[in-house]
């Protein structure tokens, strides 16, 4: 059976109409029409426009995607990443000896761990890589980090960014490892139940209402701590710092790069106080016993480590031994895990503490009750003194400081003089010993030559016929 042939355009009438329309178009245009159509379709595809969309699409401005906690891949491994992080001005090849010594303590005690130092030369690349479009897609974080110029703010922020992105252990460059990381989580805990390891730094709650010491009287240590990656508490802390510092810049009417901060603002805005407040807030967020909020009371006079809302809190001796306060003990204690040498802690010189013109800084008391009370009494009495009395006190203070400075210079001169005398004495002693050794060697040589001469004469005599 022969199939009925029909026009591919349908009815004869439609075909005739089409043929009539086709005859009206130039032959060259008809031949190139498919190519023209393909180009138009391709351009529309690039512009993300569809010919079949029934509505109007606004493509003038699209906000970047900001990940939510549901977009972030959750860290599923039970153990902490075997990574040790430090940050400093230069890379390890340019370290001073003191920094090499502390760095080697970490590598030497943890040979299976990866060790990495982020520097002033590569920190921005790290932030761009992990928080840029191909990472967590947080351009606000990248731009904020790039805009901040205060070194201590960047140092605080960078450790939180690293711990969020990759986790592991963070330690300041002047922190020495006393025990391997395998000792940081006691055996009675399952590492799978622990997301973070921190230690108490300052535990002086009696001064919580003090106008200067209060905000610093209860804090966890952030010069050494451990994290698993992508912990919400780290991201909340980062965002809180961004909000806080942006607010300070607005109050001061300056860009982020020109913000001026004092010591207490650093401590409360990015340092230990900010770190502590964020962690306790997270503990309460995860607290199953909602009727009893978690406060610093849970960590006061901590006699042994405690696991709270997946955060393992170690005693003050672990990371902050030898401070002279907070019952911190010493570095010989069994619980001591690190030693903080403080040689890199010179940032307060750029962000000074409050210093009373007559009585100086209350922090110099190092939390000694009698000293702090005396300082408070003197400061309270100062405002009641007459101008003449205040000048008299300042003059007496200046006199004492001058005496101390003269005494210091005198002691320094005596020390240098003694060192010079010891050096000369040693040189003379070395010279004397050298001369004696040379004289002895010459004498021995002469004796050998003499003996050799006698031996030759005897041999000649014996050989004489």
Short mmCIF file of C-alpha atoms in Angstrom, two decimals:
data_model
loop_
_atom_site.label_atom_id
_atom_site.label_comp_id
_atom_site.label_asym_id
_atom_site.label_seq_id
_atom_site.Cartn_x
_atom_site.Cartn_y
_atom_site.Cartn_z
CA UNK A 1 0.00 0.00 0.00
CA UNK A 2 1.41 3.26 -1.05
CA UNK A 3 1.26 5.92 1.63
CA UNK A 4 -0.46 9.17 0.72
CA UNK A 5 2.07 11.92 0.12
CA UNK A 6 1.26 15.20 1.83
CA UNK A 7 3.01 18.54 2.19
CA UNK A 8 5.14 18.84 5.36
CA UNK A 9 3.41 22.17 5.94
CA UNK A 10 0.00 20.59 6.26
CA UNK A 11 -2.87 21.53 4.01
CA UNK A 12 -2.35 22.59 0.37
CA UNK A 13 -3.78 26.00 1.25
CA UNK A 14 -1.18 26.59 3.99
CA UNK A 15 1.59 25.37 1.70
CA UNK A 16 0.50 27.74 -1.05
CA UNK A 17 0.38 30.66 1.34
CA UNK A 18 3.84 29.80 2.66
CA UNK A 19 5.24 29.49 -0.83
CA UNK A 20 3.77 32.88 -1.72
CA UNK A 21 5.42 34.46 1.37
CA UNK A 22 8.72 32.68 0.64
CA UNK A 23 8.77 34.06 -2.93
CA UNK A 24 8.60 37.58 -1.54
CA UNK A 25 11.89 37.16 0.49
CA UNK A 26 15.33 37.49 -1.09
CA UNK A 27 17.01 34.15 -1.70
CA UNK A 28 20.18 35.23 0.23
CA UNK A 29 18.11 36.09 3.34
CA UNK A 30 16.21 32.77 3.17
CA UNK A 31 19.48 30.85 3.09
CA UNK A 32 20.95 32.73 6.10
CA UNK A 33 17.76 32.74 8.20
CA UNK A 34 18.61 29.60 10.24
CA UNK A 35 21.97 31.09 11.23
CA UNK A 36 20.35 34.42 12.23
CA UNK A 37 17.79 32.59 14.34
CA UNK A 38 20.50 30.47 16.05
CA UNK A 39 22.51 33.61 16.96
CA UNK A 40 19.45 35.31 18.46
CA UNK A 41 18.57 32.22 20.52
CA UNK A 42 22.16 31.95 21.77
CA UNK A 43 22.26 35.62 22.85
CA UNK A 44 18.95 35.25 24.67
CA UNK A 45 20.27 32.15 26.41
CA UNK A 46 23.37 34.04 27.63
CA UNK A 47 21.15 36.77 29.03
CA UNK A 48 19.21 34.10 30.91
CA UNK A 49 16.00 35.12 29.17
CA UNK A 50 13.43 32.63 27.97
CA UNK A 51 11.07 33.21 25.08
CA UNK A 52 8.41 31.25 26.89
CA UNK A 53 8.38 33.26 30.18
CA UNK A 54 4.97 34.78 30.66
CA UNK A 55 6.10 37.50 33.13
CA UNK A 56 8.73 40.27 33.20
CA UNK A 57 12.12 39.44 34.72
CA UNK A 58 14.16 42.19 36.43
CA UNK A 59 17.84 41.56 35.71
CA UNK A 60 19.16 45.00 36.72
CA UNK A 61 20.51 43.94 40.18
CA UNK A 62 20.90 40.58 41.85
CA UNK A 63 22.04 40.25 45.48
CA UNK A 64 24.84 37.74 46.06
CA UNK A 65 23.81 34.53 47.69
CA UNK A 66 24.53 34.54 51.42
CA UNK A 67 24.74 30.99 52.77
CA UNK A 68 22.55 29.99 55.65
CA UNK A 69 23.36 27.27 58.15
CA UNK A 70 21.48 24.87 55.88
CA UNK A 71 23.84 25.67 52.98
CA UNK A 72 27.02 25.00 54.96
CA UNK A 73 28.29 21.42 54.74
CA UNK A 74 28.31 19.96 58.24
CA UNK A 75 31.55 18.49 59.53
CA UNK A 76 30.71 14.84 60.08
CA UNK A 77 34.00 13.28 61.19
CA UNK A 78 34.23 12.46 64.88
CA UNK A 79 37.81 13.59 65.49
CA UNK A 80 39.39 17.04 65.38
CA UNK A 81 41.32 17.89 62.20
CA UNK A 82 45.04 17.19 62.63
CA UNK A 83 46.10 20.74 61.85
CA UNK A 84 48.07 23.28 63.90
CA UNK A 85 47.64 26.95 63.02
CA UNK A 86 49.65 30.00 63.99
CA UNK A 87 49.70 33.54 62.62
CA UNK A 88 52.60 35.96 62.50
CA UNK A 89 54.16 38.81 60.55
CA UNK A 90 56.55 36.57 58.59
CA UNK A 91 56.81 32.95 57.50
CA UNK A 92 58.75 30.34 59.52
CA UNK A 93 61.87 30.71 57.35
CA UNK A 94 62.25 34.25 58.73
CA UNK A 95 61.35 33.47 62.36
CA UNK A 96 63.49 34.76 65.20
CA UNK A 97 64.99 32.04 67.40
CA UNK A 98 62.36 32.49 70.12
CA UNK A 99 59.55 31.93 67.60
CA UNK A 100 61.35 28.97 66.07
CA UNK A 101 61.59 27.40 69.52
CA UNK A 102 57.85 27.67 70.20
CA UNK A 103 56.96 26.50 66.68
CA UNK A 104 59.21 23.45 67.01
CA UNK A 105 57.52 22.51 70.26
CA UNK A 106 54.23 22.01 68.39
CA UNK A 107 55.76 20.15 65.46
CA UNK A 108 58.02 18.05 67.64
CA UNK A 109 55.26 16.84 69.94
CA UNK A 110 52.75 16.30 67.12
CA UNK A 111 54.68 14.88 64.15
CA UNK A 112 51.56 13.54 62.41
CA UNK A 113 49.88 16.97 62.34
CA UNK A 114 50.01 19.50 59.53
CA UNK A 115 51.56 22.77 60.67
CA UNK A 116 50.80 26.07 58.92
CA UNK A 117 51.54 29.73 59.59
CA UNK A 118 49.44 32.49 58.04
CA UNK A 119 51.35 35.74 57.62
CA UNK A 120 50.81 39.39 56.81
CA UNK A 121 51.68 38.44 53.25
CA UNK A 122 49.20 35.61 52.63
CA UNK A 123 46.31 36.12 55.07
CA UNK A 124 44.19 38.05 52.56
CA UNK A 125 44.55 35.30 49.96
CA UNK A 126 43.45 32.75 52.54
CA UNK A 127 40.31 34.74 53.41
CA UNK A 128 39.47 35.31 49.74
CA UNK A 129 39.94 31.63 48.93
CA UNK A 130 37.73 30.29 51.72
CA UNK A 131 35.12 33.04 51.97
CA UNK A 132 35.00 34.19 48.35
CA UNK A 133 32.54 33.07 45.63
CA UNK A 134 34.05 29.58 45.34
CA UNK A 135 34.12 29.09 49.11
CA UNK A 136 31.49 30.10 51.64
CA UNK A 137 30.43 32.96 49.36
CA UNK A 138 30.65 35.68 51.98
CA UNK A 139 31.84 38.79 50.15
CA UNK A 140 30.86 40.86 53.19
CA UNK A 141 33.47 39.01 55.27
CA UNK A 142 36.14 39.34 52.58
CA UNK A 143 35.51 43.08 52.18
CA UNK A 144 35.40 43.63 55.93
CA UNK A 145 38.70 41.84 56.51
CA UNK A 146 40.32 43.80 53.68
CA UNK A 147 39.11 47.10 55.14
CA UNK A 148 40.32 46.54 58.71
CA UNK A 149 43.82 47.88 59.42
CA UNK A 150 44.22 47.42 63.20
CA UNK A 151 46.68 44.52 63.50
CA UNK A 152 45.22 43.05 66.70
CA UNK A 153 41.68 43.12 65.30
CA UNK A 154 42.86 41.28 62.19
CA UNK A 155 44.79 38.79 64.33
CA UNK A 156 41.71 38.01 66.43
CA UNK A 157 39.43 37.84 63.41
CA UNK A 158 41.80 35.66 61.39
CA UNK A 159 41.98 32.93 64.05
CA UNK A 160 38.18 32.74 64.12
CA UNK A 161 37.99 32.61 60.31
CA UNK A 162 40.57 29.81 60.15
CA UNK A 163 38.88 27.81 62.88
CA UNK A 164 35.54 28.17 61.10
CA UNK A 165 36.92 27.25 57.67
CA UNK A 166 39.19 24.33 58.57
CA UNK A 167 39.32 23.79 62.32
CA UNK A 168 42.14 22.17 64.25
CA UNK A 169 44.25 23.85 66.92
CA UNK A 170 45.10 27.54 67.02
CA UNK A 171 47.97 28.90 69.16
CA UNK A 172 49.56 32.35 69.33
CA UNK A 173 53.13 32.49 68.03
CA UNK A 174 54.49 32.92 71.57
CA UNK A 175 52.74 29.85 72.99
CA UNK A 176 54.87 26.77 73.63
CA UNK A 177 53.46 23.23 73.68
CA UNK A 178 54.22 21.36 76.89
CA UNK A 179 52.25 18.21 76.04
CA UNK A 180 51.05 16.61 72.79
CA UNK A 181 47.58 17.34 71.46
CA UNK A 182 46.51 13.81 72.30
CA UNK A 183 46.40 15.00 75.94
CA UNK A 184 44.07 17.93 75.24
CA UNK A 185 40.95 15.74 75.41
CA UNK A 186 41.04 13.56 78.56
CA UNK A 187 40.43 9.84 78.01
CA UNK A 188 37.12 9.90 79.87
CA UNK A 189 35.58 11.89 77.00
CA UNK A 190 34.58 10.62 73.58
CA UNK A 191 36.06 13.00 71.00
CA UNK A 192 32.93 12.54 68.90
CA UNK A 193 30.97 14.34 71.66
CA UNK A 194 33.31 17.34 71.72
CA UNK A 195 33.17 20.17 69.15
CA UNK A 196 35.48 22.62 70.89
CA UNK A 197 38.25 22.60 73.53
CA UNK A 198 38.88 25.78 75.51
CA UNK A 199 40.44 26.72 78.84
CA UNK A 200 39.78 29.26 81.57
CA UNK A 201 42.05 32.33 81.45
CA UNK A 202 40.75 34.81 84.05
CA UNK A 203 38.55 33.69 86.92
CA UNK A 204 38.13 36.70 89.20
CA UNK A 205 34.33 37.10 89.48
CA UNK A 206 34.62 39.12 92.71
CA UNK A 207 35.54 42.07 90.49
CA UNK A 208 32.71 41.60 87.96
CA UNK A 209 31.19 44.98 88.90
CA UNK A 210 34.45 46.91 88.77
CA UNK A 211 34.22 49.74 86.18
CA UNK A 212 37.50 48.75 84.51
CA UNK A 213 38.22 45.16 85.52
CA UNK A 214 34.63 43.92 85.42
CA UNK A 215 34.33 43.06 81.71
CA UNK A 216 37.70 41.27 81.88
CA UNK A 217 37.14 39.40 85.16
CA UNK A 218 35.70 36.19 83.67
CA UNK A 219 37.03 34.86 80.41
CA UNK A 220 38.14 31.86 78.42
CA UNK A 221 41.55 31.79 76.80
CA UNK A 222 41.71 32.47 73.06
CA UNK A 223 45.49 32.36 72.60
CA UNK A 224 45.08 28.57 72.42
CA UNK A 225 41.93 26.57 71.58
CA UNK A 226 40.66 23.72 69.40
CA UNK A 227 37.66 23.59 67.05
CA UNK A 228 35.98 21.36 64.56
CA UNK A 229 35.18 23.15 61.28
CA UNK A 230 32.04 25.17 60.54
CA UNK A 231 30.88 25.59 64.11
CA UNK A 232 27.99 28.09 64.23
CA UNK A 233 29.54 29.79 67.27
CA UNK A 234 32.58 30.82 65.22
CA UNK A 235 30.45 32.34 62.47
CA UNK A 236 28.28 34.18 64.99
CA UNK A 237 31.40 35.56 66.64
CA UNK A 238 32.76 36.73 63.28
CA UNK A 239 29.47 38.43 62.42
CA UNK A 240 29.24 40.04 65.86
CA UNK A 241 32.70 41.53 65.41
CA UNK A 242 31.71 42.90 62.01
CA UNK A 243 28.55 44.46 63.40
CA UNK A 244 30.34 45.90 66.44
CA UNK A 245 33.27 47.44 64.58
CA UNK A 246 31.04 48.84 61.85
CA UNK A 247 29.00 50.50 64.59
CA UNK A 248 32.14 51.99 66.17
CA UNK A 249 33.24 53.34 62.77
CA UNK A 250 29.82 54.93 62.30
CA UNK A 251 29.96 56.51 65.77
CA UNK A 252 33.43 57.92 65.06
CA UNK A 253 32.40 59.03 61.58
CA UNK A 254 35.38 57.31 59.93
CA UNK A 255 35.94 54.31 57.63
CA UNK A 256 36.88 50.97 59.17
CA UNK A 257 40.55 51.53 58.38
CA UNK A 258 40.66 54.65 60.58
CA UNK A 259 38.82 53.41 63.67
CA UNK A 260 40.60 54.18 66.96
CA UNK A 261 40.26 51.57 69.72
CA UNK A 262 41.58 51.42 73.27
CA UNK A 263 42.63 48.33 75.21
CA UNK A 264 39.24 47.61 76.76
CA UNK A 265 37.45 47.97 73.42
CA UNK A 266 39.76 45.35 71.90
CA UNK A 267 39.23 42.95 74.80
CA UNK A 268 35.44 43.28 74.73
CA UNK A 269 35.01 43.69 70.97
CA UNK A 270 37.27 41.01 69.45
CA UNK A 271 39.36 39.49 72.26
CA UNK A 272 38.77 37.15 75.22
CA UNK A 273 35.57 38.83 76.44
CA UNK A 274 33.94 38.68 72.99
CA UNK A 275 35.12 35.08 72.60
CA UNK A 276 33.75 34.11 76.03
CA UNK A 277 30.37 35.80 75.58
CA UNK A 278 29.85 34.11 72.21
CA UNK A 279 30.66 30.66 73.63
CA UNK A 280 28.41 30.99 76.68
CA UNK A 281 25.59 32.24 74.43
CA UNK A 282 26.09 29.17 72.22
CA UNK A 283 26.11 26.90 75.27
CA UNK A 284 22.73 28.31 76.27
CA UNK A 285 21.46 27.94 72.71
CA UNK A 286 22.20 24.21 72.89
CA UNK A 287 21.32 23.82 76.56
CA UNK A 288 18.71 21.11 77.03
CA UNK A 289 17.96 22.27 80.56
CA UNK A 290 16.29 25.53 79.56
CA UNK A 291 15.18 26.21 83.12
CA UNK A 292 18.77 26.75 84.28
CA UNK A 293 20.79 29.16 82.10
CA UNK A 294 24.54 28.60 81.89
CA UNK A 295 26.59 31.39 83.48
CA UNK A 296 30.21 31.84 84.57
CA UNK A 297 29.30 30.22 87.88
CA UNK A 298 29.59 26.87 86.08
CA UNK A 299 33.32 27.51 85.50
CA UNK A 300 34.35 29.38 88.66
CA UNK A 301 37.03 27.53 90.66
CA UNK A 302 36.93 24.73 88.08
CA UNK A 303 38.76 21.79 89.62
CA UNK A 304 38.56 19.46 86.63
CA UNK A 305 37.52 19.66 82.98
CA UNK A 306 33.83 19.91 82.18
CA UNK A 307 31.83 19.18 79.01
CA UNK A 308 29.02 21.70 78.48
CA UNK A 309 26.91 21.76 75.30
CA UNK A 310 29.64 19.94 73.35
CA UNK A 311 32.29 22.44 74.52
CA UNK A 312 35.06 20.93 76.66
CA UNK A 313 36.23 23.50 79.22
CA UNK A 314 39.65 22.83 80.77
CA UNK A 315 40.93 24.23 84.05
CA UNK A 316 42.90 27.47 84.18
CA UNK A 317 46.18 25.54 84.48
CA UNK A 318 45.71 23.98 81.04
CA UNK A 319 46.32 27.04 78.86
CA UNK A 320 46.96 29.85 81.37
CA UNK A 321 49.22 28.53 84.11
CA UNK A 322 51.63 30.83 85.92
CA UNK A 323 49.66 34.08 85.61
CA UNK A 324 49.83 34.89 89.32
CA UNK A 325 46.06 35.13 89.62
CA UNK A 326 42.91 33.03 89.20
CA UNK A 327 44.58 30.15 91.09
CA UNK A 328 46.46 29.41 87.89
CA UNK A 329 49.24 27.43 89.57
CA UNK A 330 52.43 26.88 87.59
CA UNK A 331 53.71 25.14 84.48
CA UNK A 332 54.95 22.13 86.42
CA UNK A 333 51.35 21.15 87.18
CA UNK A 334 50.08 17.95 85.61
CA UNK A 335 47.19 19.82 83.98
CA UNK A 336 49.45 22.42 82.27
CA UNK A 337 49.40 21.90 78.49
CA UNK A 338 51.04 25.08 77.17
CA UNK A 339 53.27 27.95 78.29
CA UNK A 340 52.48 31.48 77.14
CA UNK A 341 55.69 33.53 76.87
CA UNK A 342 53.94 36.84 75.99
CA UNK A 343 56.82 38.13 73.86
CA UNK A 344 54.41 38.82 70.98
CA UNK A 345 51.86 40.59 73.21
CA UNK A 346 52.94 44.19 72.51
CA UNK A 347 49.67 45.34 70.94
CA UNK A 348 48.55 47.29 74.07
CA UNK A 349 51.20 49.89 73.20
CA UNK A 350 49.01 50.83 70.22
CA UNK A 351 45.75 50.47 72.14
CA UNK A 352 46.52 51.86 75.61
CA UNK A 353 44.69 51.01 78.82
CA UNK A 354 43.13 53.65 81.03
CA UNK A 355 45.96 55.22 83.01
CA UNK A 356 45.23 57.49 85.95
CA UNK A 357 47.58 60.51 85.96
CA UNK A 358 48.67 59.82 89.54
CA UNK A 359 48.03 56.12 90.16
CA UNK A 360 48.62 54.52 86.77
CA UNK A 361 46.88 51.38 85.48
CA UNK A 362 44.80 49.20 87.77
CA UNK A 363 45.86 46.17 85.70
CA UNK A 364 49.32 46.54 87.22
CA UNK A 365 47.79 45.10 90.40
CA UNK A 366 47.40 41.76 88.57
CA UNK A 367 44.11 41.08 90.39
CA UNK A 368 45.63 41.32 93.90
CA UNK A 369 42.70 42.37 96.07
CA UNK A 370 44.57 44.75 98.39
CA UNK A 371 46.24 46.51 95.47
CA UNK A 372 42.99 46.98 93.52
CA UNK A 373 41.16 48.26 96.59
CA UNK A 374 43.94 50.75 97.28
CA UNK A 375 43.87 51.93 93.67
CA UNK A 376 40.09 52.42 93.85
CA UNK A 377 40.40 54.35 97.11
CA UNK A 378 43.07 56.64 95.74
CA UNK A 379 41.15 57.31 92.53
CA UNK A 380 37.94 58.02 94.48
CA UNK A 381 39.77 60.44 96.78
CA UNK A 382 41.49 62.18 93.87
CA UNK A 383 38.40 64.06 92.74
CA UNK A 384 37.93 65.50 96.22
CA UNK A 385 41.41 66.98 96.37
CA UNK A 386 42.15 70.60 95.60
CA UNK A 387 44.13 71.46 92.50
CA UNK A 388 47.17 72.28 94.67
CA UNK A 389 46.96 68.90 96.40
CA UNK A 390 46.69 67.09 93.07
CA UNK A 391 49.74 68.94 91.75
CA UNK A 392 51.63 68.01 94.90
CA UNK A 393 50.82 64.33 94.43
CA UNK A 394 51.82 64.46 90.76
CA UNK A 395 55.08 66.20 91.66
CA UNK A 396 55.84 63.51 94.26
CA UNK A 397 55.02 60.81 91.71
CA UNK A 398 57.31 62.46 89.16
CA UNK A 399 60.10 62.66 91.75
CA UNK A 400 59.77 58.95 92.60
CA UNK A 401 59.65 57.96 88.94
CA UNK A 402 62.79 60.02 88.32
CA UNK A 403 64.54 58.31 91.23
CA UNK A 404 63.49 54.90 89.92
CA UNK A 405 64.69 55.78 86.44
CA UNK A 406 68.05 56.99 87.79
CA UNK A 407 68.34 53.82 89.87
CA UNK A 408 67.51 51.73 86.82
CA UNK A 409 70.14 53.51 84.75
CA UNK A 410 72.69 53.11 87.54
CA UNK A 411 71.97 49.40 87.80
CA UNK A 412 72.16 49.09 84.03
CA UNK A 413 75.52 50.87 83.96
CA UNK A 414 76.84 48.67 86.77
CA UNK A 415 75.63 45.58 84.94
CA UNK A 416 77.34 46.67 81.72
CA UNK A 417 80.52 47.61 83.64
CA UNK A 418 80.61 44.20 85.30
CA UNK A 419 79.99 42.47 81.97
CA UNK A 420 82.88 44.45 80.46
CA UNK A 421 85.15 43.60 83.39
CA UNK A 422 84.19 39.93 83.13
CA UNK A 423 84.84 40.04 79.40
CA UNK A 424 88.30 41.57 79.83
CA UNK A 425 89.12 39.18 82.63
CA UNK A 426 88.11 36.27 80.45
CA UNK A 427 90.18 37.60 77.55
CA UNK A 428 93.23 37.95 79.77
CA UNK A 429 92.67 34.48 81.20
CA UNK A 430 92.28 33.02 77.71
CA UNK A 431 95.43 34.85 76.58
CA UNK A 432 97.40 33.57 79.56
CA UNK A 433 96.22 30.00 78.94
CA UNK A 434 97.09 30.27 75.29
CA UNK A 435 100.60 31.55 76.06
CA UNK A 436 101.13 28.77 78.58
CA UNK A 437 99.93 26.18 76.06
CA UNK A 438 102.20 27.63 73.36
CA UNK A 439 105.18 27.66 75.74
CA UNK A 440 104.46 24.10 76.75
CA UNK A 441 104.14 23.02 73.13
CA UNK A 442 107.42 24.76 72.23
CA UNK A 443 109.18 23.11 75.15
CA UNK A 444 107.86 19.69 74.14
CA UNK A 445 108.92 20.29 70.55
CA UNK A 446 112.42 21.31 71.63
CA UNK A 447 112.68 18.22 73.82
CA UNK A 448 111.64 15.99 70.93
CA UNK A 449 114.13 17.60 68.59
CA UNK A 450 116.89 17.20 71.19
CA UNK A 451 116.03 13.55 71.71
CA UNK A 452 115.91 13.03 67.98
CA UNK A 453 119.40 14.59 67.70
CA UNK A 454 120.86 12.34 70.39
CA UNK A 455 119.32 9.33 68.73
CA UNK A 456 120.96 10.25 65.44
CA UNK A 457 124.37 10.69 67.03
CA UNK A 458 124.08 7.30 68.76
CA UNK A 459 123.10 5.60 65.54
CA UNK A 460 126.04 7.16 63.73
CA UNK A 461 128.41 6.05 66.47
CA UNK A 462 127.04 2.52 66.38
CA UNK A 463 127.50 2.31 62.63
CA UNK A 464 131.10 3.57 62.79
CA UNK A 465 133.62 0.74 61.96
#
